[in-house]
Coordinates of C-alpha atoms in Angstrom, one line a residue:
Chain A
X1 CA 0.0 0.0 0.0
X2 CA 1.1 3.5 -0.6
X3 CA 0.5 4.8 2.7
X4 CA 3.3 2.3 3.9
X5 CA 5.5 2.0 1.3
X6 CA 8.6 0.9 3.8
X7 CA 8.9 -3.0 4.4
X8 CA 10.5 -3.4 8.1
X9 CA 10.2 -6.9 8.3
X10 CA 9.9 -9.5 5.9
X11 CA 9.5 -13.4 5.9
X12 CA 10.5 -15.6 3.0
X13 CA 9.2 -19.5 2.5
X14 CA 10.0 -19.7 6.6
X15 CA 9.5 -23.2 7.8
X16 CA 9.5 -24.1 11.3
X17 CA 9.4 -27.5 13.4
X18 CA 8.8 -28.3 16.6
X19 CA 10.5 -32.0 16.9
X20 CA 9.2 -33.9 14.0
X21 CA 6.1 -31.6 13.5
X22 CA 5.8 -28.6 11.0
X23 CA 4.4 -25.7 13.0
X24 CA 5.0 -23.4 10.3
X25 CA 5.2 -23.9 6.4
X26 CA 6.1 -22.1 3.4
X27 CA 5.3 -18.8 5.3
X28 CA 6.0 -15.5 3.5
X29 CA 4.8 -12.0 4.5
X30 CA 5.9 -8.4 4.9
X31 CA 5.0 -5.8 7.6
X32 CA 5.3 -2.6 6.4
X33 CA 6.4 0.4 8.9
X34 CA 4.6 2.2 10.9
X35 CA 1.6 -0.5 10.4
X36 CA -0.5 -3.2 12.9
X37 CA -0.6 -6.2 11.5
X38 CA -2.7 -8.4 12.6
X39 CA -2.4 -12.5 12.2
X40 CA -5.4 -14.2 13.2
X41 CA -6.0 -18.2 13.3
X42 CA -7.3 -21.3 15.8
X43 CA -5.4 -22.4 18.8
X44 CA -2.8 -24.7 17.1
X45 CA -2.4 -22.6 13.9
X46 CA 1.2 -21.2 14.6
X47 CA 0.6 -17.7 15.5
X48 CA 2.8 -17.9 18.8
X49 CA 4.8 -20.6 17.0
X50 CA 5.3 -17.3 14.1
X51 CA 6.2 -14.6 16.7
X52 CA 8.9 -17.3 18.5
X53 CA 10.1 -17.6 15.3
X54 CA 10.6 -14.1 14.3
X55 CA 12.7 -13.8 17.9
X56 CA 14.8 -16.6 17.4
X57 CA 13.5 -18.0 20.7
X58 CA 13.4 -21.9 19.3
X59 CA 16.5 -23.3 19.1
X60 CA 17.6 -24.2 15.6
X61 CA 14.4 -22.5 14.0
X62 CA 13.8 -21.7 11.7
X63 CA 15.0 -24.6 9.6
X64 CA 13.9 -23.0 6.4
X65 CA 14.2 -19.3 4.8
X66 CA 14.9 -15.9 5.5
X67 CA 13.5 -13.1 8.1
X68 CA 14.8 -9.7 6.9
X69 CA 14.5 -6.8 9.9
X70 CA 15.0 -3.5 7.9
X71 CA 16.8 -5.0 5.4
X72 CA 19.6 -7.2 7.9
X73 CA 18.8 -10.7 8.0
X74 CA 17.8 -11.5 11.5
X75 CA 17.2 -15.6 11.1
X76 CA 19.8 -17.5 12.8
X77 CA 20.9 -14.3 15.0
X78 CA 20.6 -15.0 18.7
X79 CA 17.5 -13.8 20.5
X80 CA 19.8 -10.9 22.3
X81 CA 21.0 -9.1 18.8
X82 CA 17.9 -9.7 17.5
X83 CA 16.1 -7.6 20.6
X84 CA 18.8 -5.4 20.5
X85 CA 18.3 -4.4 16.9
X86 CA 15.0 -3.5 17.4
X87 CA 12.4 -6.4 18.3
X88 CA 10.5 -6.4 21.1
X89 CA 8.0 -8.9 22.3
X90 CA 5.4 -9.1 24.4
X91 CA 4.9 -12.5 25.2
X92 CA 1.6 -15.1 25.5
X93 CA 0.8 -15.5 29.3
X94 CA 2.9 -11.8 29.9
X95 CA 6.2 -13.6 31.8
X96 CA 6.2 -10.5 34.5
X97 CA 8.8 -11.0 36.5
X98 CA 6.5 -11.1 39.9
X99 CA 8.9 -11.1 42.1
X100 CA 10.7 -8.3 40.9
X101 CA 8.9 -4.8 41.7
X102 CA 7.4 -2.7 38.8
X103 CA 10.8 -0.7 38.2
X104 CA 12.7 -3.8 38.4
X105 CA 10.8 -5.2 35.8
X106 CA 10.9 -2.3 33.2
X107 CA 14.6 -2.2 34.4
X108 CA 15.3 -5.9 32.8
X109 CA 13.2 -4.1 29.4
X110 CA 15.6 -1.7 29.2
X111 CA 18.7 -3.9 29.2
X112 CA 20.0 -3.2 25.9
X113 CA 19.4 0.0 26.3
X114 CA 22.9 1.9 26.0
X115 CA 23.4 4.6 28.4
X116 CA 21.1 6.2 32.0
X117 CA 20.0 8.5 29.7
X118 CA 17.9 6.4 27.1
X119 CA 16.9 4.5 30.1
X120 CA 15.2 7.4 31.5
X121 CA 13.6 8.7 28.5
X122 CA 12.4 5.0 27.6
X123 CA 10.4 5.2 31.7
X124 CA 9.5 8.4 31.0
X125 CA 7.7 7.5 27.9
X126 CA 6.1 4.4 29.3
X127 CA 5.1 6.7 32.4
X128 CA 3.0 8.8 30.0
X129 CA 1.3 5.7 28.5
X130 CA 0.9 3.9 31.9
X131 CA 0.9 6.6 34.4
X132 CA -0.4 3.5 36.9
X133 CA 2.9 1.9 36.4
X134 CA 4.8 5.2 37.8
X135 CA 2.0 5.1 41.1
X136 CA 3.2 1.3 41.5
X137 CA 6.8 1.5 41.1
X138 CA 8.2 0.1 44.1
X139 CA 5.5 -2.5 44.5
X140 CA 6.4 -6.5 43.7
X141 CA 4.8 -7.1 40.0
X142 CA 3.2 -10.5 41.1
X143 CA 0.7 -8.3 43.1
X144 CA -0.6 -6.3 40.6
X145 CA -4.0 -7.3 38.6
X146 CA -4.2 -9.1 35.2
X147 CA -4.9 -5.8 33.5
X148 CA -2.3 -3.9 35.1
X149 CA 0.6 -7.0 34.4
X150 CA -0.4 -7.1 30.9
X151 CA 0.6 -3.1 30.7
X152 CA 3.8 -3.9 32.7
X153 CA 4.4 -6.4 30.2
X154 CA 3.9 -3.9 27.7
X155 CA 5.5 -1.3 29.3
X156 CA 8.6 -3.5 30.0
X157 CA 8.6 -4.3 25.6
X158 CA 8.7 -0.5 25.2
X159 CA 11.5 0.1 27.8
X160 CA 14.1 -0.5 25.0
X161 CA 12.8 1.8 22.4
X162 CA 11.7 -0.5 19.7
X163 CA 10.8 -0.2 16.5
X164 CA 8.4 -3.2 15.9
X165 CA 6.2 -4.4 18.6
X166 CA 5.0 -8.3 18.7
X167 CA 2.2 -8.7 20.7
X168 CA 1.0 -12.3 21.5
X169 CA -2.4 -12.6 22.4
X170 CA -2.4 -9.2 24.8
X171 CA -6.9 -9.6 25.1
X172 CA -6.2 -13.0 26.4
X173 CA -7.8 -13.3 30.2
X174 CA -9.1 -9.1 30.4
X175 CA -12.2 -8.0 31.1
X176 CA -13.9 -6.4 28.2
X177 CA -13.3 -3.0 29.4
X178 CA -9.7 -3.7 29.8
X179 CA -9.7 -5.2 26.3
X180 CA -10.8 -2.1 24.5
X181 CA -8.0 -0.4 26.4
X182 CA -5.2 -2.7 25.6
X183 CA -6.3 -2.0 22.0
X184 CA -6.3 1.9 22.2
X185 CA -2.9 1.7 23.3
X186 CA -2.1 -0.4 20.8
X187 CA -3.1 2.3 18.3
X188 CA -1.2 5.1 20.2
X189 CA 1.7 3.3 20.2
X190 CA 1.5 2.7 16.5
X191 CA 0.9 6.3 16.0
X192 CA 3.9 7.0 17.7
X193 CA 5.9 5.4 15.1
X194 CA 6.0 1.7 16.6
X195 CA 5.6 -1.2 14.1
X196 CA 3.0 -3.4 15.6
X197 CA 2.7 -7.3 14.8
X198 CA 0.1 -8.9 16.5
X199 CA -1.7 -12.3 17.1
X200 CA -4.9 -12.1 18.2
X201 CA -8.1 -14.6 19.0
X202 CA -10.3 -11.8 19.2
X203 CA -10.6 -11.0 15.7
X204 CA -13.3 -8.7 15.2
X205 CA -11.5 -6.1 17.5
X206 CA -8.1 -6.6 16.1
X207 CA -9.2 -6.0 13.0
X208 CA -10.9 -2.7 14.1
X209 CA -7.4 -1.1 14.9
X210 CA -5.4 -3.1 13.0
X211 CA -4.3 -2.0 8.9
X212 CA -3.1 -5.4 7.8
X213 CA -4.5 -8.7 8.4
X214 CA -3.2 -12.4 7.7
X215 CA -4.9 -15.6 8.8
X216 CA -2.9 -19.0 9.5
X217 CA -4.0 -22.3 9.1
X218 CA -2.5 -25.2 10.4
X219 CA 0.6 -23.7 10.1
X220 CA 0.1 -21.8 6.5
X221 CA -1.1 -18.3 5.6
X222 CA -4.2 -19.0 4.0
X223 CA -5.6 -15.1 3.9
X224 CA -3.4 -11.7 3.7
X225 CA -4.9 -8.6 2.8
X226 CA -6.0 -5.1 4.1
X227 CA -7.6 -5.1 7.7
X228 CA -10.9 -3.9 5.7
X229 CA -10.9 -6.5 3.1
X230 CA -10.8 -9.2 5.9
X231 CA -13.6 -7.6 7.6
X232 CA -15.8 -8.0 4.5
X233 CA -14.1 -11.6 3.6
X234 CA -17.3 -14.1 4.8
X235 CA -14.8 -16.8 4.9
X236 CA -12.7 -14.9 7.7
X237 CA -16.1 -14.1 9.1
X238 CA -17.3 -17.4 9.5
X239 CA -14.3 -19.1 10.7
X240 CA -13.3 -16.7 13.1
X241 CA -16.0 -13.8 14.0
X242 CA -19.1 -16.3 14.1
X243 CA -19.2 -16.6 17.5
X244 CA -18.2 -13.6 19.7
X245 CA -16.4 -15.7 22.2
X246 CA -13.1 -18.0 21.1
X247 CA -13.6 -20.5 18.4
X248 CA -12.0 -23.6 18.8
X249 CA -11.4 -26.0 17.2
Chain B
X1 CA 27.8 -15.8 79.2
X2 CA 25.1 -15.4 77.1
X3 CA 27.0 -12.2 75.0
X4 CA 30.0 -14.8 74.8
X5 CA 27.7 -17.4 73.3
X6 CA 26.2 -15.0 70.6
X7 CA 29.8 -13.8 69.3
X8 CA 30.6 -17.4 68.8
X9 CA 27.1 -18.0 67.1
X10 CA 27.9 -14.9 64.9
X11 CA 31.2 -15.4 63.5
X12 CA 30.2 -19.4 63.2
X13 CA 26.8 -18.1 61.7
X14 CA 28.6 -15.8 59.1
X15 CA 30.1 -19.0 57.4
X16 CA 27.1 -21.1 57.4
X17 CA 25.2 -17.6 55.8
X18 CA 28.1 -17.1 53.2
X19 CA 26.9 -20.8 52.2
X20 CA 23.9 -20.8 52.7
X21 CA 23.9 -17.3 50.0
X22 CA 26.5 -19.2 47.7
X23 CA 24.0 -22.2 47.4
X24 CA 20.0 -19.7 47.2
X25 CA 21.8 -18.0 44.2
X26 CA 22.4 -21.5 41.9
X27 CA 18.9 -22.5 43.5
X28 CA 16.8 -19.7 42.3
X29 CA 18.5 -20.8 39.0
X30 CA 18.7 -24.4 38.4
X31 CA 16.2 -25.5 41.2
X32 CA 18.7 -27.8 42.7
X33 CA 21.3 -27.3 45.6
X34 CA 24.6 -27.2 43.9
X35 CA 26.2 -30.2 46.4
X36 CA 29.4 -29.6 44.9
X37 CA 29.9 -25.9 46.1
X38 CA 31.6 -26.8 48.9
X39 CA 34.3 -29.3 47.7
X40 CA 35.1 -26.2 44.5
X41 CA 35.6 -23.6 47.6
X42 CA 37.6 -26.3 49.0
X43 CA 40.0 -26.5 46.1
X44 CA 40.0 -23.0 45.5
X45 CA 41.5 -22.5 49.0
X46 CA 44.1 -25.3 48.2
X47 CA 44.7 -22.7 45.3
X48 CA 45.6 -20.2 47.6
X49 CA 47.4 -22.4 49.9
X50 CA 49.6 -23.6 46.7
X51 CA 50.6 -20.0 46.3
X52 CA 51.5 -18.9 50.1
X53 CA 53.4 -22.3 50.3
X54 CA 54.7 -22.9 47.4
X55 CA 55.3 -20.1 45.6
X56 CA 56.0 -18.0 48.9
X57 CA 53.4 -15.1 47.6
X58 CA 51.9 -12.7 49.6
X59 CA 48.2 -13.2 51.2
X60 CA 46.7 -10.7 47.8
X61 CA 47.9 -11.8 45.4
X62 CA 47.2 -15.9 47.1
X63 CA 43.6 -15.4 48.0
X64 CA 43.4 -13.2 44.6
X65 CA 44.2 -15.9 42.5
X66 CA 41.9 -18.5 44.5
X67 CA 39.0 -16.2 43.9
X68 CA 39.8 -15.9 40.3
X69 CA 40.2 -19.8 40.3
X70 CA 37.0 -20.1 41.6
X71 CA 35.3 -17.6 39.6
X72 CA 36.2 -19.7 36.2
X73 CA 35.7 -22.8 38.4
X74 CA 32.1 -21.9 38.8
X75 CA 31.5 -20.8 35.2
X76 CA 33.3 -23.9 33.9
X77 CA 31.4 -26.2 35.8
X78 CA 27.8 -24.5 34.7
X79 CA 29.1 -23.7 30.7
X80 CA 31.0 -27.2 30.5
X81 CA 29.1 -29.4 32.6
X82 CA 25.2 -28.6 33.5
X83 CA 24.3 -26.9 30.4
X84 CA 25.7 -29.4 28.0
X85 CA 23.5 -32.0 29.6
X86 CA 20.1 -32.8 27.1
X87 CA 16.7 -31.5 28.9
X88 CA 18.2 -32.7 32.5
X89 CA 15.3 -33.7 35.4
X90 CA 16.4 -32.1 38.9
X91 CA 17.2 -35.6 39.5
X92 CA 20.0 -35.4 36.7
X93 CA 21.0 -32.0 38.1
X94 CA 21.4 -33.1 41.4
X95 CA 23.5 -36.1 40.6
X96 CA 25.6 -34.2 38.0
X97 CA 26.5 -31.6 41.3
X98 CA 27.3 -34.9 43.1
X99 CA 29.8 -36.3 40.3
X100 CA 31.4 -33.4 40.2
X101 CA 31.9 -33.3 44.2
X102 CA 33.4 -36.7 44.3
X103 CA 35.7 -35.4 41.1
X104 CA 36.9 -32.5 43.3
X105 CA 37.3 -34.6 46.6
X106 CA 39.1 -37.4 44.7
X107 CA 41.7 -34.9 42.8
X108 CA 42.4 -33.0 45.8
X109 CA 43.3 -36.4 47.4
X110 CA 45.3 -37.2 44.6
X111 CA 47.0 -33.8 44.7
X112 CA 47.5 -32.4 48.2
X113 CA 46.9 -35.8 50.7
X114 CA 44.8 -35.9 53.2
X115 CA 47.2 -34.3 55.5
X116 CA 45.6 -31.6 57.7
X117 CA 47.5 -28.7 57.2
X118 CA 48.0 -25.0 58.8
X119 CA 46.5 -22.4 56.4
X120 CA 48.8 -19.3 56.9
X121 CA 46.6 -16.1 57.5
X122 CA 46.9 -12.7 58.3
X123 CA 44.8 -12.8 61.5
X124 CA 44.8 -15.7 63.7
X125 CA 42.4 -18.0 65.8
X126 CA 44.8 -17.8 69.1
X127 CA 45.0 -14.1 69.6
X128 CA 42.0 -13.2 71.6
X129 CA 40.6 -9.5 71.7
X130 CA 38.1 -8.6 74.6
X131 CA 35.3 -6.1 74.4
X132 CA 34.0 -5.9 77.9
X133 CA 33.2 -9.6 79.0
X134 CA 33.3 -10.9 75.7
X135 CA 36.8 -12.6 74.1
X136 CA 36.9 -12.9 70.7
X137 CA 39.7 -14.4 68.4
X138 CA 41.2 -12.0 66.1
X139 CA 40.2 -14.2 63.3
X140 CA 36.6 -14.3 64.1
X141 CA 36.2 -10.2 64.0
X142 CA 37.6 -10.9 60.8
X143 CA 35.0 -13.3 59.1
X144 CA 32.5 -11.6 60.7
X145 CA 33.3 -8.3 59.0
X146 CA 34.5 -9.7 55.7
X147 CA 31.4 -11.9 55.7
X148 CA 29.5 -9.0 56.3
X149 CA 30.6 -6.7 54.0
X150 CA 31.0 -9.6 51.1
X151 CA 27.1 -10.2 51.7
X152 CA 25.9 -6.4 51.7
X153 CA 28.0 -5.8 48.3
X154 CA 26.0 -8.5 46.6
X155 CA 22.8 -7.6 47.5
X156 CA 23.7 -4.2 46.4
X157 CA 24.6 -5.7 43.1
X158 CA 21.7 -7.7 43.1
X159 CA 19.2 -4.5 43.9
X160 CA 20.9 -1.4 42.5
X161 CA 22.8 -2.8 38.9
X162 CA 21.3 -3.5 35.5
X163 CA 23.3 -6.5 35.6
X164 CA 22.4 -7.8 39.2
X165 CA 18.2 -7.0 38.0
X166 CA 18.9 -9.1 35.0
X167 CA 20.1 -11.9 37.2
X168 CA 17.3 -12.1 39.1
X169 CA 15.4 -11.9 36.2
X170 CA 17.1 -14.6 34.4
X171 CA 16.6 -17.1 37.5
X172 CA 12.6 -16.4 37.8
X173 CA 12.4 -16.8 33.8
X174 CA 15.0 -17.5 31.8
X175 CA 13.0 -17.4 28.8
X176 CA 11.3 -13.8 29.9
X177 CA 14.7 -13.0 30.0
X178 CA 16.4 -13.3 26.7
X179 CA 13.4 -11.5 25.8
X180 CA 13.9 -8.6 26.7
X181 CA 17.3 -8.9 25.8
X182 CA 19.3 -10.1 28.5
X183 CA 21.6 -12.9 27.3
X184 CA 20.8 -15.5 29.5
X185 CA 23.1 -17.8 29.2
X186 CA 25.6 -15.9 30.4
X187 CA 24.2 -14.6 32.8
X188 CA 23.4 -18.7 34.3
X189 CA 27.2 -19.1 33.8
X190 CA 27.8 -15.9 35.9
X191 CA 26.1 -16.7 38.6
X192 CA 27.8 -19.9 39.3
X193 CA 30.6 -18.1 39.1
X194 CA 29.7 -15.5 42.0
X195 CA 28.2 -18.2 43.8
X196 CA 31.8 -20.1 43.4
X197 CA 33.2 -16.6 44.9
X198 CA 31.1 -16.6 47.6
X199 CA 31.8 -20.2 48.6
X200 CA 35.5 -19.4 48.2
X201 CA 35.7 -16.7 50.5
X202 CA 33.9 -19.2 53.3
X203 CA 36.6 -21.8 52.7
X204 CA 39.2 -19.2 52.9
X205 CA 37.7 -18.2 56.6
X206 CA 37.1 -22.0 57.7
X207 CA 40.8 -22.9 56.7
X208 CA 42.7 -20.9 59.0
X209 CA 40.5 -21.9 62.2
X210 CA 40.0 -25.8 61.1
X211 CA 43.2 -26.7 59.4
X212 CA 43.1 -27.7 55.6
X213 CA 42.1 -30.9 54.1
X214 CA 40.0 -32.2 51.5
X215 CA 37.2 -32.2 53.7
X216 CA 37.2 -28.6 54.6
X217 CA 33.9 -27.3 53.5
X218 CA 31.9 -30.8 54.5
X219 CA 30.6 -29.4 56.9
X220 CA 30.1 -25.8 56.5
X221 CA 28.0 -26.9 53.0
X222 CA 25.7 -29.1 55.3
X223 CA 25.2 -26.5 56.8
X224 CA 24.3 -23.4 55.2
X225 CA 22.2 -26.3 53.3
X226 CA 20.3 -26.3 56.6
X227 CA 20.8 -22.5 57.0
X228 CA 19.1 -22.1 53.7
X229 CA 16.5 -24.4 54.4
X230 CA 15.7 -22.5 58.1
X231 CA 15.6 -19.4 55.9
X232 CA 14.1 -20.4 52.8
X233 CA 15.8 -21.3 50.0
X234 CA 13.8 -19.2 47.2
X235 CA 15.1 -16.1 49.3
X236 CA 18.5 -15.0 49.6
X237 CA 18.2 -12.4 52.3
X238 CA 16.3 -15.2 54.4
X239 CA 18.5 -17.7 53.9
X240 CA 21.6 -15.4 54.7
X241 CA 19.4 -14.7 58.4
X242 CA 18.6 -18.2 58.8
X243 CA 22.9 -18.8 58.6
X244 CA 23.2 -16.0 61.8
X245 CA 20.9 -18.4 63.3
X246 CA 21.7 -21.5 63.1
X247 CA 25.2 -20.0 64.3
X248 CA 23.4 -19.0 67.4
X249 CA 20.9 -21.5 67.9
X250 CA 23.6 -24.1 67.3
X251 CA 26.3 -22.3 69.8
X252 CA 23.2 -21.2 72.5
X253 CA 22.4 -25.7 72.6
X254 CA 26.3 -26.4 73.0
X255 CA 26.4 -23.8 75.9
X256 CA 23.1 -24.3 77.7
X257 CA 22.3 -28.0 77.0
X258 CA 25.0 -30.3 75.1
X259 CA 28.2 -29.7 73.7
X260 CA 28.5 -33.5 72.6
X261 CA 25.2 -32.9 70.4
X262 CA 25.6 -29.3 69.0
X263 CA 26.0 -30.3 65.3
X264 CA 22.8 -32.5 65.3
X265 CA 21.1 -29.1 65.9
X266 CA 21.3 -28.0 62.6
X267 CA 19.8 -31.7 61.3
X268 CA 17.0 -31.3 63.9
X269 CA 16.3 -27.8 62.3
X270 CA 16.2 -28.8 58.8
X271 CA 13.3 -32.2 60.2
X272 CA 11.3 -29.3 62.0
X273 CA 11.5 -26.6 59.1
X274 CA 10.4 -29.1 56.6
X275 CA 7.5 -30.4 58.8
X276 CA 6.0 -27.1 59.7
X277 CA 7.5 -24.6 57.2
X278 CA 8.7 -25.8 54.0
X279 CA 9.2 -23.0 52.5
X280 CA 11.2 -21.3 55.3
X281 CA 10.8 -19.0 58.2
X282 CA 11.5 -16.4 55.4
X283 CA 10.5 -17.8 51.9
X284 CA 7.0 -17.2 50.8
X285 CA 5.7 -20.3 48.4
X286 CA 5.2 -19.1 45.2
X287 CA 4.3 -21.0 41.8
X288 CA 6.7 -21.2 39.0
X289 CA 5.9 -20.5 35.7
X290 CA 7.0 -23.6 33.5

């Protein structure tokens, strides 16, 4: 699309396995900048499989092609260089470290970070998006709510200044109301320049914020297009916004 | 009496809390107690003792080189031995710590005898200071200080550095970790180092008060396992207070009730903790994520 002509990250014919199972085949995609992108499929379809991949958090994957991450190849780095280059995750289930306090935690997200200053810029930034987290500094992360650890676990993927955001399942166990604020920010943090890739079960209101959307099936992209045309696509509509809550297969 | 008995319990307790610190710190990362910490403090001090003896060094540059020793010591063991080993059970970890005990306890046989020898150090165990009622041995002021100071600078590290953070990090989720960009492999590897450091610098205060031989540290690892356990071994700060007290408890039994029996204290403590408090007086139970 002309609106985001820049490619920041780009899969070629990746193939992943987990032991003698292919999680992921043939995949190719791009995410331009400055876009969300969302990928929607079942439980078992490879989205978290995708995002693992992308990180190099599976040892040896993937076995097959290339992931370019503005223009460098990435595939086959270690999962340190590739977060330090500019990859951050947020991952399925958050991983807070609860017995770390708040600042602790966005601490660890700012490892990479180079220097005090950057550090301090990256909280202050994360302060203005979650000015609860500044009020809860000091306080163990394992005591705060579901809502609030799943914007410490945000927060703590922004501490390092990235410049594409993967999001695994972030809806997953909120309250509706909490849902619809997950996604604003979301949106906010795309429109501060953040490349967002996310996976998401709750398609209808990814697809609301999102610009591109791709589908996975049992391990293939079946469906890529604009976040509109998969709205209107019936066949994205019946296999994953029939019912309101989860399908599963 | 009584302020007699607690100096005793305090500079006995600072070993058994150096220990007991050495062995939390591996925990928190591998789950298992590392049962060979206290034979590789045990050949680190030989390392030192090599040096002062045969090399005629002086005490710096001696218990320099032992720390250094055990630093790579520690990393070795975790980079060379533990990681290599193919999705390991706790039961596998456990027994791989064991192996490498008996490796260290045999080679230090083979190499130094089991001859019990006088450690040379600065400070000794005869020459008695007295504040007020209380004598104290030149060489316990000194382990309680250095034990003391030792323990505050590496919860410092662990509270107030990026790198110390990302420790503690790395041992609640490795995975959470690397991440966020910590490389956590490393970082495993530098902890057994530290923890190897820590150990070292408990042998190096045992030697001088018990004589050295290869079975140094036997005792001082069983106990600042029981230490740890009294504390709770999920919490370094607890298990470093449940070291002072087992110190005490165990000097406060030998005064007031039996000499003969004062190391079964320690044995007793570990049946009661694990009946009533499992986790320790200090450690709160939490769930691991898997």
């Amino acid at each position: 699309m002309d609106k985001h002509p820049e490619v920041l990250l780009e899969l070629n014919a990746v193939e992943t396995w987990h032991g003698s199972l292919r999680a992921l085949s043939d995949v190719s995609l791009t995410v331009p900048e400055g876009s969300i992108t969302v990928i929607l499929g079942n439980n078992g379809a490879g989205k978290s499989t995708l995002l693992n991949t992308i990180l190099g958090v599976l040892e040896g994957q993937p076995k097959n092609g290339q992931i370019s991450f503005q223009g460098t190849r990435i595939d086959r780095m270690a999962t340190e260089r590739i977060v330090r280059s500019g990859i951050s995750y947020v991952p399925e289930g958050r991983r807070i470290f609860s017995e770390l306090t708040v600042w602790e935690n966005l601490k660890v997200g700012a490892y990479v970070q180079k220097d005090q200053l950057s550090t301090k810029k990256a909280l202050e930034r994360v302060c203005d998006f979650f000015p609860l987290l500044a009020e809860r500094q000091s306080q163990a992360a394992g005591t705060l709510s579901g809502g609030e650890q799943q914007m410490l676990a945000i927060g703590r993927a922004l501490m390092n200044g990235p410049r594409l955001l993967l999001l695994d399942e972030p809806s997953l166990g909120l309250a509706p109301i909490l849902v619809r604020q997950v996604f604003d920010i979301i949106s906010q943090i795309r429109d501060e320049g953040v490349t967002v890739l996310l996976v998401e079960q709750n398609a209808r209101m990814a697809l609301a914020v999102a610009d591109e959307g791709l589908v996975l099936d049992s391990g293939e992209l079946v469906v890529a297009g604009s976040a509109s045309d998969l709205v209107d696509n019936a066949e994205v509509e019946e296999l994953y916004m029939g019912a309101p809550s989860l399908p599963i297969k | 009496m009584l302020p007699q008995v607690l100096a005793s319990g305090l500079s006995a307790g600072s070993i058994y809390a150096l220990m007991a610190l050495a062995l939390v710190i591996t925990y928190k990362t591998t789950e298992v107690p590392n049962f060979a910490q206290g034979d590789m403090a045990m050949v680190s001090a030989f390392i030192a003792y090599m040096f002062l003896t045969d090399f005629e060094t002086g005490f710096i540059f001696a218990f320099g080189a032992a720390l250094v020793f055990a630093f790579l010591l520690g990393v070795g063991f975790e980079v060379l031995l533990l990681r290599r080993m193919r999705k390991p059970t706790h039961l596998n970890l456990i027994i791989m710590t064991l192996g490498f005990t008996l490796a260290l306890f045999g080679f230090a046989g083979w190499k130094w005898g089991a001859d019990q020898r006088q450690f040379p150090f600065p400070v000794s165990a005869n020459e008695v200071i007295r504040f007020g009622s209380v004598s104290i041995s030149t060489l316990s002021v000194a382990t309680i200080l250095i034990a003391g100071i030792l323990m505050l600078l590496v919860f410092a590290f662990f509270r107030f550095t990026k790198l110390g953070v990302a420790m503690q990090a790395t041992q609640q989720d490795p995975i959470a970790a690397r991440i966020n960009g910590v490389p956590a492999r490393a970082v495993v590897g530098l902890t057994f180092g530290i923890s190897s450091v820590i150990g070292t610098v408990a042998a190096l205060l045992t030697a001088p008060l018990i004589t050295l031989d290869p079975t140094l540290m036997w005792d001082a690892l069983l106990k600042g396992f029981a230490a740890a356990v009294l504390g709770g071994l999920n919490t370094p700060v607890g298990a470093v207070l449940g070291g002072y007290l087992l110190g005490v408890i165990e000097n406060l039994f030998g005064a007031y009730i039996s000499v003969e029996f004062k190391s079964v204290v320690a044995f007793l403590i570990i049946v009661i903790v694990l009946w009533f408090r499992p986790s320790g007086l200090f450690g709160r139970h939490h769930e691991r994520k898997v």
